[in-house]
mmCIF file of C-alpha atoms in Angstrom:
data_model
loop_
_atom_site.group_PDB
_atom_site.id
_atom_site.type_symbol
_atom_site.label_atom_id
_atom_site.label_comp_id
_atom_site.label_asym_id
_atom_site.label_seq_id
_atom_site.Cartn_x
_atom_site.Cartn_y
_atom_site.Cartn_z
ATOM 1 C CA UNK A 1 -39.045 -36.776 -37.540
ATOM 2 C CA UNK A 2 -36.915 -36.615 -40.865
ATOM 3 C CA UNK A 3 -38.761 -34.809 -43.423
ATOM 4 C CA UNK A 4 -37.272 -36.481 -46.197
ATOM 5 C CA UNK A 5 -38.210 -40.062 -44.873
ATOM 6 C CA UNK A 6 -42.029 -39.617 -45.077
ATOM 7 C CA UNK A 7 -43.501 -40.356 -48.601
ATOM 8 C CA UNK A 8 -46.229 -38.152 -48.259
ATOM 9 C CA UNK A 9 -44.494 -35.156 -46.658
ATOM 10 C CA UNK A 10 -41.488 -35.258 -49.438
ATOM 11 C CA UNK A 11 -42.547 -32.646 -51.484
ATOM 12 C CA UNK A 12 -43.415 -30.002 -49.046
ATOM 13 C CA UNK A 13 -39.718 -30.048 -47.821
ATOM 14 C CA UNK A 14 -38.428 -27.344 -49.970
ATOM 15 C CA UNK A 15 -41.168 -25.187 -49.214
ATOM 16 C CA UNK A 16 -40.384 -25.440 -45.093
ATOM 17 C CA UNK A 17 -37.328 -24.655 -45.452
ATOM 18 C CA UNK A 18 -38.150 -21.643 -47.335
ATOM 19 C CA UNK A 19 -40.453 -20.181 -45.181
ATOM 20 C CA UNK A 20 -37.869 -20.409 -42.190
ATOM 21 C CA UNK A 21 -35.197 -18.655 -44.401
ATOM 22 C CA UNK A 22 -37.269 -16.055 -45.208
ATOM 23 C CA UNK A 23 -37.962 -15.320 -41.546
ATOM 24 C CA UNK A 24 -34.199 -15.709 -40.842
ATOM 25 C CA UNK A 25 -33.553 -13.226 -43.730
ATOM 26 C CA UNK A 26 -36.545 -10.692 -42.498
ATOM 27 C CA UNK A 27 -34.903 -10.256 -38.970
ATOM 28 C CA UNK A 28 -31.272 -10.466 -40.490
ATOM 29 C CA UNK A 29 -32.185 -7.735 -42.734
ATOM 30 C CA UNK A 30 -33.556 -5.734 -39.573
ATOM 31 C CA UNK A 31 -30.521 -6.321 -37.820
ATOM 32 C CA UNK A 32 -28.270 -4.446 -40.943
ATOM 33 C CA UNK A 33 -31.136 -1.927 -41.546
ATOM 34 C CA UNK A 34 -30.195 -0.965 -37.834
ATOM 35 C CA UNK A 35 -26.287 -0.904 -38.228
ATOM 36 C CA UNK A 36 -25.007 -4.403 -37.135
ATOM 37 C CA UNK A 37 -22.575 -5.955 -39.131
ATOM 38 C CA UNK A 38 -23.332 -9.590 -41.018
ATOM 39 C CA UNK A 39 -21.217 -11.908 -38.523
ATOM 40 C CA UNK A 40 -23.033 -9.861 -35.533
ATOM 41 C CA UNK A 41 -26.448 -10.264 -36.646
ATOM 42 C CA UNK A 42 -25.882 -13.801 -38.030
ATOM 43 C CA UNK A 43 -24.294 -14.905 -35.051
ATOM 44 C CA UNK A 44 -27.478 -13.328 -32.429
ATOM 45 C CA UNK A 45 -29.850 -15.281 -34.552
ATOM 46 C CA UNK A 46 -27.719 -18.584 -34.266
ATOM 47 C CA UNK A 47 -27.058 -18.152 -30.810
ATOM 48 C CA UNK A 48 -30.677 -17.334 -29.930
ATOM 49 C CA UNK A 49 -32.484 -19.864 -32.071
ATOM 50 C CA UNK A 50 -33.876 -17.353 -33.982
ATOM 51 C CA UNK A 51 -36.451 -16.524 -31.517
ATOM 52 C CA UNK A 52 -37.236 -12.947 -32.746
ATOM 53 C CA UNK A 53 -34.971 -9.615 -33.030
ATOM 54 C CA UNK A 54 -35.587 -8.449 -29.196
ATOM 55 C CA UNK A 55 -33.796 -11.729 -27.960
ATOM 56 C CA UNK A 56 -30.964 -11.167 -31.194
ATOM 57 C CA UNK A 57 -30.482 -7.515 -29.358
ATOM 58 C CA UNK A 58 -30.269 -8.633 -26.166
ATOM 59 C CA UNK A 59 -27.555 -11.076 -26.713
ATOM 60 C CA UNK A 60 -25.674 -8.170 -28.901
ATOM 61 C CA UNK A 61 -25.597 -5.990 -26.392
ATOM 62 C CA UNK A 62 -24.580 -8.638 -23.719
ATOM 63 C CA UNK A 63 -21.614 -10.052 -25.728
ATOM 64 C CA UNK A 64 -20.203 -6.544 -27.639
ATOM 65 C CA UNK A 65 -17.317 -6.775 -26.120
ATOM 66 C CA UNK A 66 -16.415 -10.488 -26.876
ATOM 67 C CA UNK A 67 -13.518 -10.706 -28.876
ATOM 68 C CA UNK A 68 -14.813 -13.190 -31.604
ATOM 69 C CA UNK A 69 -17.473 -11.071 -31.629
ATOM 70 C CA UNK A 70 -16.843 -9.807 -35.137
ATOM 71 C CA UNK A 71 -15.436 -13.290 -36.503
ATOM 72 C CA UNK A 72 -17.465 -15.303 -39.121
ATOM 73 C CA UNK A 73 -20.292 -17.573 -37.398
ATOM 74 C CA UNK A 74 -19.636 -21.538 -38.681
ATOM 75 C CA UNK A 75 -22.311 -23.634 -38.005
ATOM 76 C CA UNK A 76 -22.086 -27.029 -36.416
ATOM 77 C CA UNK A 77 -22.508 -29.730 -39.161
ATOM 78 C CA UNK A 78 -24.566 -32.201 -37.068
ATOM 79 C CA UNK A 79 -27.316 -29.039 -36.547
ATOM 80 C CA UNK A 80 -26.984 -27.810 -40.537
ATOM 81 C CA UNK A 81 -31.215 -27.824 -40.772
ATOM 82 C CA UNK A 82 -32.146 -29.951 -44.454
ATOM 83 C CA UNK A 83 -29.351 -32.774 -44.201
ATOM 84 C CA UNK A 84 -30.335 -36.381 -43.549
ATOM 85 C CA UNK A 85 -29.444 -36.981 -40.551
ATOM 86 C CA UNK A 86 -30.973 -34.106 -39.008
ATOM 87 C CA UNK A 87 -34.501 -34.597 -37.593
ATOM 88 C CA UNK A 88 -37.079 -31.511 -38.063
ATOM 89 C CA UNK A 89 -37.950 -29.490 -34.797
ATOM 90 C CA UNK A 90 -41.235 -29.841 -33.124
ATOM 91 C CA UNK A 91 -42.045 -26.354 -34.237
ATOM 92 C CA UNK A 92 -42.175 -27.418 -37.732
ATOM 93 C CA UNK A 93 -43.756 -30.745 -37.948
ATOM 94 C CA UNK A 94 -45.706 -31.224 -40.535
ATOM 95 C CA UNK A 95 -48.846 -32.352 -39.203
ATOM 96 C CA UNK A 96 -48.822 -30.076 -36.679
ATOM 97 C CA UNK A 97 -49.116 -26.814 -38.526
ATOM 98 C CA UNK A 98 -46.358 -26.689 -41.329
ATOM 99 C CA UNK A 99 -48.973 -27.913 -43.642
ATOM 100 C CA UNK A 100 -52.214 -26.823 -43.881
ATOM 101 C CA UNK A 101 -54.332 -29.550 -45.517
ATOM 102 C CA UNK A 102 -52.924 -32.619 -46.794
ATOM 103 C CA UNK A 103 -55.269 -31.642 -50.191
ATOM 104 C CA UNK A 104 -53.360 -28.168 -50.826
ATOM 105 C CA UNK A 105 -50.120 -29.727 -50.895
ATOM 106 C CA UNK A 106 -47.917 -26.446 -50.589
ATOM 107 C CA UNK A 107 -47.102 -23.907 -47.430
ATOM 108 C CA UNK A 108 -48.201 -20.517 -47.455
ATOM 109 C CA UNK A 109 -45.021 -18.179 -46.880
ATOM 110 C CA UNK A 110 -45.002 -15.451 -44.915
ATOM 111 C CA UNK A 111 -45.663 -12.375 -46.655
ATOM 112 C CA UNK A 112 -43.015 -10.197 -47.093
ATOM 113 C CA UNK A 113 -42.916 -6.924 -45.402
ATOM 114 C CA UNK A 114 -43.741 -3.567 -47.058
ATOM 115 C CA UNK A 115 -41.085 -0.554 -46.911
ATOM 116 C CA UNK A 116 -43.326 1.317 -44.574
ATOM 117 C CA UNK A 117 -43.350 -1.351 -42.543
ATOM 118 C CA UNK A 118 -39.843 -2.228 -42.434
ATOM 119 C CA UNK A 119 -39.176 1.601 -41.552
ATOM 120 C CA UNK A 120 -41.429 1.483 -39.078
ATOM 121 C CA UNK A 121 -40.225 -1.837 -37.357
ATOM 122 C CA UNK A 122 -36.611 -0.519 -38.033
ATOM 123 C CA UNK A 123 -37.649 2.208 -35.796
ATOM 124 C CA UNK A 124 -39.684 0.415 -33.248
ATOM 125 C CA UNK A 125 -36.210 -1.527 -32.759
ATOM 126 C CA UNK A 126 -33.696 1.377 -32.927
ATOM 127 C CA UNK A 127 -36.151 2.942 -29.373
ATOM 128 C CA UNK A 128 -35.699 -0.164 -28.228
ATOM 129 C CA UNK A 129 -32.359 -0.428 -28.323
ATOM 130 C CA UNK A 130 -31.964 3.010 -27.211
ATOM 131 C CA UNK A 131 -33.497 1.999 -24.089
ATOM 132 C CA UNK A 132 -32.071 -0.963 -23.283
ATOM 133 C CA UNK A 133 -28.663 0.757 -24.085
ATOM 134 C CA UNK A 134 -29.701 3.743 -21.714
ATOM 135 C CA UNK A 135 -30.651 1.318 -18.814
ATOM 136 C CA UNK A 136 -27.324 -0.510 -19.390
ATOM 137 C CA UNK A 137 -25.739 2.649 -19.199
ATOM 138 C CA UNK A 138 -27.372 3.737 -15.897
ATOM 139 C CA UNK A 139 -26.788 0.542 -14.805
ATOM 140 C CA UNK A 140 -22.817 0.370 -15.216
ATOM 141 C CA UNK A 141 -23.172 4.205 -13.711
ATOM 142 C CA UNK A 142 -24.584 2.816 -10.238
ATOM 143 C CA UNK A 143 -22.507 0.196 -10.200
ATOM 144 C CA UNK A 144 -19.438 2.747 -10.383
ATOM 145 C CA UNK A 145 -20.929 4.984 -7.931
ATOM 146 C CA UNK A 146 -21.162 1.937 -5.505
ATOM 147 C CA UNK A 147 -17.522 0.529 -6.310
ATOM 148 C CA UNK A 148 -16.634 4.145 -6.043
ATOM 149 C CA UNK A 149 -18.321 4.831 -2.967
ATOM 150 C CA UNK A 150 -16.697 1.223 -1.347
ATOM 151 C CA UNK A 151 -13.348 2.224 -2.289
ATOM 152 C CA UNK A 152 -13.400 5.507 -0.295
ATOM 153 C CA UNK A 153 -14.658 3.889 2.500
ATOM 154 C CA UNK A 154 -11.383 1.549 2.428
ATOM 155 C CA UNK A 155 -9.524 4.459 2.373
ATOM 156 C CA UNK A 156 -11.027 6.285 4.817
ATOM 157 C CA UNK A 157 -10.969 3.238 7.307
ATOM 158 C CA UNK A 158 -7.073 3.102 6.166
ATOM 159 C CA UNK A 159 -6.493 6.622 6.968
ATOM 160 C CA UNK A 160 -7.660 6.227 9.998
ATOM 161 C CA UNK A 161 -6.167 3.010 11.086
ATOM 162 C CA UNK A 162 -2.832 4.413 10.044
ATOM 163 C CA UNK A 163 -3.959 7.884 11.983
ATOM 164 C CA UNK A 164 -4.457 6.223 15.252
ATOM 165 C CA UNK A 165 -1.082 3.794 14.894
ATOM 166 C CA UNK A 166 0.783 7.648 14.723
ATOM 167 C CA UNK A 167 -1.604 9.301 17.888
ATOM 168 C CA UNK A 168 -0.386 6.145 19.678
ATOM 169 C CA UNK A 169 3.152 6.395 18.641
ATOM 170 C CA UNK A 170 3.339 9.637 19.387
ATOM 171 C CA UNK A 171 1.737 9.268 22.398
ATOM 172 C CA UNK A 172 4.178 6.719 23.992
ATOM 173 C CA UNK A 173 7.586 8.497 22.463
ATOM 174 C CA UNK A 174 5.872 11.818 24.517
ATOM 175 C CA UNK A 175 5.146 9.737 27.780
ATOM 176 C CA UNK A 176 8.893 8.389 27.413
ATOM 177 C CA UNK A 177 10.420 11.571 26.833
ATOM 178 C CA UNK A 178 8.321 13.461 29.984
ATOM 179 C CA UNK A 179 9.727 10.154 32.102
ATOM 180 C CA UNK A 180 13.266 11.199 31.118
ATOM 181 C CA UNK A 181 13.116 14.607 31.796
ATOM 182 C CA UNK A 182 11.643 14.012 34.490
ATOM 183 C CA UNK A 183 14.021 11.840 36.372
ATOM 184 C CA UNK A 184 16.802 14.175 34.953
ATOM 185 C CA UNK A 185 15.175 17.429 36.775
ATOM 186 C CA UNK A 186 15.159 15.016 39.815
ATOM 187 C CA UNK A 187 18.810 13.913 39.525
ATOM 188 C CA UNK A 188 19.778 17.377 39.216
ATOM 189 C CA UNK A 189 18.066 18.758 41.933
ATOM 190 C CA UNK A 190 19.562 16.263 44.432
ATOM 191 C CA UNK A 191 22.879 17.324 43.083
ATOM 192 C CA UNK A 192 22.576 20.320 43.598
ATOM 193 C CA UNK A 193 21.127 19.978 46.863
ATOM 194 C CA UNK A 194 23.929 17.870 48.138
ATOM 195 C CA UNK A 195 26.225 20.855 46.623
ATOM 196 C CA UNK A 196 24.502 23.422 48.550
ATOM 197 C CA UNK A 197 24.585 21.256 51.416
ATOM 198 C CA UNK A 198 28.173 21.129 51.362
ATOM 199 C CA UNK A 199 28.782 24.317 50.825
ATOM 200 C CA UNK A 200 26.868 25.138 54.214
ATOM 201 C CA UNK A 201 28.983 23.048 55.838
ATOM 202 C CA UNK A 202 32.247 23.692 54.718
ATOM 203 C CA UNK A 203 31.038 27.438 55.790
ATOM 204 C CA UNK A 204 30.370 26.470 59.083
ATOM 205 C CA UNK A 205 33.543 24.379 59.208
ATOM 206 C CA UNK A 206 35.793 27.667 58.508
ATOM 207 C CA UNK A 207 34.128 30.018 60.571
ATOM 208 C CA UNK A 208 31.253 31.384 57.348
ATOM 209 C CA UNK A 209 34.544 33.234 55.275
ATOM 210 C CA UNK A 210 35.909 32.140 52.284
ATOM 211 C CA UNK A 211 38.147 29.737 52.362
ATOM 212 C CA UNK A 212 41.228 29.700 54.574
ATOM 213 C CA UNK A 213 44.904 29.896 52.805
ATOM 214 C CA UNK A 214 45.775 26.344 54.153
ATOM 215 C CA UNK A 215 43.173 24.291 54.808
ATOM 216 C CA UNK A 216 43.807 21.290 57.478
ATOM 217 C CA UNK A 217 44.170 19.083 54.228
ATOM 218 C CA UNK A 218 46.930 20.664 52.818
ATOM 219 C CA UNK A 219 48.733 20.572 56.511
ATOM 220 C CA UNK A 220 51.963 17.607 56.019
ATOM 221 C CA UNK A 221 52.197 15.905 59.715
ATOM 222 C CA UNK A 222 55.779 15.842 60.684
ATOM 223 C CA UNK A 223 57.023 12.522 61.086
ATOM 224 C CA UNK A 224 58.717 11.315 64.514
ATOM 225 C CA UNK A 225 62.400 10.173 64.440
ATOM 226 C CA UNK A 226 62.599 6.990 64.250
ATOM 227 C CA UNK A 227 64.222 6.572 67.840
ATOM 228 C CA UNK A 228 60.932 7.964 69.154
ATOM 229 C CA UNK A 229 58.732 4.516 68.351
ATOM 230 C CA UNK A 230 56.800 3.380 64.936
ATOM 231 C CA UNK A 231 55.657 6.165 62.586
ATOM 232 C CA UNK A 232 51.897 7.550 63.216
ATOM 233 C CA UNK A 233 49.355 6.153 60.801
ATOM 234 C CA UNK A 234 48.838 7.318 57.329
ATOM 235 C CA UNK A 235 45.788 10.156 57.733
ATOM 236 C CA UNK A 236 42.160 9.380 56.378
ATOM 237 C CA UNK A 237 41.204 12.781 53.987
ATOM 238 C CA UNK A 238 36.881 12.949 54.524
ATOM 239 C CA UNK A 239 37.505 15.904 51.494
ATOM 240 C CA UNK A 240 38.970 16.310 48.268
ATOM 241 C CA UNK A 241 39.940 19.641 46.407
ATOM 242 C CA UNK A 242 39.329 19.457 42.843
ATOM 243 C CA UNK A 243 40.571 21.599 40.263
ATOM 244 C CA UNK A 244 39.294 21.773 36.944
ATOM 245 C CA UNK A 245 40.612 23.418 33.683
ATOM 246 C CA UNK A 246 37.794 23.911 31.181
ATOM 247 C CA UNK A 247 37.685 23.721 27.308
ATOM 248 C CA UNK A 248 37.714 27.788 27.173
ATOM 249 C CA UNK A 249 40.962 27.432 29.596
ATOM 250 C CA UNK A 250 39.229 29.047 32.366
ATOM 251 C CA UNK A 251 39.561 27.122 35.696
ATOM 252 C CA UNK A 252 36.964 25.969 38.592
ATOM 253 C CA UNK A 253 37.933 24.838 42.290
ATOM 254 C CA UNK A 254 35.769 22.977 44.396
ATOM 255 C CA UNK A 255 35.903 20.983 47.506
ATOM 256 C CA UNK A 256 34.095 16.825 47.234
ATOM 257 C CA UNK A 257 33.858 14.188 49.228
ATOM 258 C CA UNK A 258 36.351 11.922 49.652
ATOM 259 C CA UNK A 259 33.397 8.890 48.860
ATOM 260 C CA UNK A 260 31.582 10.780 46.243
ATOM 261 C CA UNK A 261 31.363 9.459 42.827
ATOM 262 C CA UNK A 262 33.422 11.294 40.237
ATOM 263 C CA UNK A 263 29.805 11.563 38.295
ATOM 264 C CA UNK A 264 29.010 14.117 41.302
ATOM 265 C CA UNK A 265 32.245 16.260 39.567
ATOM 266 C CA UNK A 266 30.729 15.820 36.282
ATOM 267 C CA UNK A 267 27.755 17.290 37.049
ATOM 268 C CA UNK A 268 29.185 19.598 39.273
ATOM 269 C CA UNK A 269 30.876 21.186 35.751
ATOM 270 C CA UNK A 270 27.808 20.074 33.389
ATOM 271 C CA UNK A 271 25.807 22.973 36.127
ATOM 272 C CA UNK A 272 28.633 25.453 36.322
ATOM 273 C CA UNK A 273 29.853 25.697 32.443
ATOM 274 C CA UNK A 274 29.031 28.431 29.994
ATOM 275 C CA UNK A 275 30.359 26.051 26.928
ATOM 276 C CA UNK A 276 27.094 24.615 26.994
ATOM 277 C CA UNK A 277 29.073 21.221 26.271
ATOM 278 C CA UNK A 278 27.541 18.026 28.389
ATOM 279 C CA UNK A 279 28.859 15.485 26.660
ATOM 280 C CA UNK A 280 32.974 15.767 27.551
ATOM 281 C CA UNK A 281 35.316 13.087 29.292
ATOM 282 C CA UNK A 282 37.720 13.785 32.252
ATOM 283 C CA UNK A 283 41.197 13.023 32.614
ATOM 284 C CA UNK A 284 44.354 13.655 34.607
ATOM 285 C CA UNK A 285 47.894 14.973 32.893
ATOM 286 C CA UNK A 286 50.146 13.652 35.116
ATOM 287 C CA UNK A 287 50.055 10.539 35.725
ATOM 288 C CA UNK A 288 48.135 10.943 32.170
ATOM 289 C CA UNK A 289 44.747 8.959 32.746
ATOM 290 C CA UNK A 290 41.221 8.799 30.703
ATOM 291 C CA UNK A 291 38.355 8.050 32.777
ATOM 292 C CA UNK A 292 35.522 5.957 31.830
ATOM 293 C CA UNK A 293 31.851 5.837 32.494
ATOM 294 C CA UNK A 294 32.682 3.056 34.849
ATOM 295 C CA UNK A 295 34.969 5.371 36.498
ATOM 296 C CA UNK A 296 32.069 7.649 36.689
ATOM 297 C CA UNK A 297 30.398 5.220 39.014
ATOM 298 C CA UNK A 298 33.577 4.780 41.489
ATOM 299 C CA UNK A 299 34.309 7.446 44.902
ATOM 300 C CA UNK A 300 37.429 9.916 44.472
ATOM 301 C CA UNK A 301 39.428 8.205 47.123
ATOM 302 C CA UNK A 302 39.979 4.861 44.785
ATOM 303 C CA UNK A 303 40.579 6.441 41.772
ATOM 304 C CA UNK A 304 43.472 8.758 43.702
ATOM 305 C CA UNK A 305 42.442 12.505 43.807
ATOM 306 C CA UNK A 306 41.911 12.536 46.982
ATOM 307 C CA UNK A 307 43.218 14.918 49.070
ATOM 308 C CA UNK A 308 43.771 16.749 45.905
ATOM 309 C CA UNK A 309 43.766 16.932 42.174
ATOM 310 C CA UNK A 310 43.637 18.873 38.875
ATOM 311 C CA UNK A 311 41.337 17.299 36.341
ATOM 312 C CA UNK A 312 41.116 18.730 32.675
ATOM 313 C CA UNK A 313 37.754 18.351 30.863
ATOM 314 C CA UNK A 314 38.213 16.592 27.132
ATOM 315 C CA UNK A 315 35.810 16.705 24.063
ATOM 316 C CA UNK A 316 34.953 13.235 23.085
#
């Protein structure tokens, strides 16, 4: 309903519109009594309707940290209360309760507040807001004990994700290494073994003394003349004497097998060193030779040392 439109209500316009300003003004003036600046307090009362201070503080304290908080509050022309266009709310309709009688023909305005009074609601407010301001504050507090407590528990669960990714790790590079070892202490003890082994037997073989001065493969066989029929066929060596000039230039002899690997000599030296080197190469001077680890894999008797041979053991 326009207030301006109604012939009868015309002149009690002005004094509406007073009475609502002076409300606006009562709270407003709380609002600065209590330490709020003018765009704060004029923008709570817009914002809220100007349904009392409680709901002006509550909407203070929600938005404080907007960042047109402090800006200048500009009203929306089409809701400007007073123009034409703009129809009255229901809360101030004139027969409803604006107006009194229709024979007094002004509005009683709301009498102004004393300064006792104003103290006293100042303070009233100020507890208030000291409480609502506490329980915000305790509020934020749990919620940063929870956010807290949620982020350790992340970390814990990370810690020990990351723990048991290491124990397992760990776990496997330990079972790998005890598999190695293991199959080396195996490899060695056959070696060995087979080197005690032959030792036994060559000890047997020569009557259990040391070795002879000429052993049966250092004996030549005399050939037949030629007038006597074909020449005998080239001899089959079953042994092999190695000898072996270390790094320090001191020098081992043994006796292989004629089909034993040349990795059996390797170890043979790897066992019987005091260099404490394992990781050499073998070779031959004359005719000058480098063996390979797929020599390692091949019997004396192809690679030519058998019946005999002097090896010299290289750094790589």
């Amino acid at each position: 309903m326009n207030l301006t439109s109604c012939p009868r209500l015309r002149s009690f316009s002005p004094p509406i519109r007073e009475v609502n300003t002076m409300a606006e003004c009562t709270v407003l003036e709380s609002l600065l009594e209590m330490g709020f600046n003018k765009n704060r307090a004029e923008k709570a009362l817009a914002y809220t309707g100007n349904q009392g201070i409680e709901r002006a503080m509550d909407w203070l304290m929600e938005h404080e940290n907007d960042p047109d908080i402090d800006e200048p509050y500009v009203p929306p022309p089409e809701n400007v209360l007073g123009s034409e266009s703009s129809p009255l709310p229901d809360s101030m309709d004139p027969i409803e309760g604006s107006i009194a009688e229709e024979g007094e023909g002004t509005v009683q305005p709301k009498r102004p507040l004393t300064e006792e009074e104003k103290r006293e609601q100042v303070k009233r407010l100020e507890e208030l807001m000291r409480i609502k301001q506490q329980e915000r504050a305790e509020r934020e507090k749990k919620e940063e004990i929870e956010r807290e407590k949620q982020r350790r528990r992340q970390g814990q669960e990370l810690l020990q994700i990351k723990q048991k990714l290491q124990d397992e790790e760990m776990k496997k590079l330990a079972d790998e290494r005890r598999r190695e070892k293991m199959e080396e202490k195996l490899a060695k003890q056959r070696v060995r073994e087979k080197i005690e082994r032959d030792k036994a037997e060559r000890a047997k073989k020569f009557g259990g003394g040391g070795t002879p001065s000429s052993s049966p493969a250092d004996v030549v066989p005399v050939s037949a003349p030629a007038s006597q029929g074909p020449p005998p066929a080239k001899r089959e060596y079953d042994e092999c004497r190695i000898q072996i000039r270390l790094l320090d230039g001191s020098v081992m002899t043994s006796t292989f097998k004629a089909k034993e690997q040349l990795a059996a000599v390797r170890v043979y030296v790897q066992m019987n060193q005091t260099s404490g080197i394992d990781d050499f190469n073998l070779m031959t001077t004359f005719p000058r030779k480098l063996f390979t680890e797929e020599d390692m894999e091949k019997p004396l008797q192809e690679l030519g040392l058998v019946p005999s041979a002097v090896l010299i053991v290289a750094k790589k």
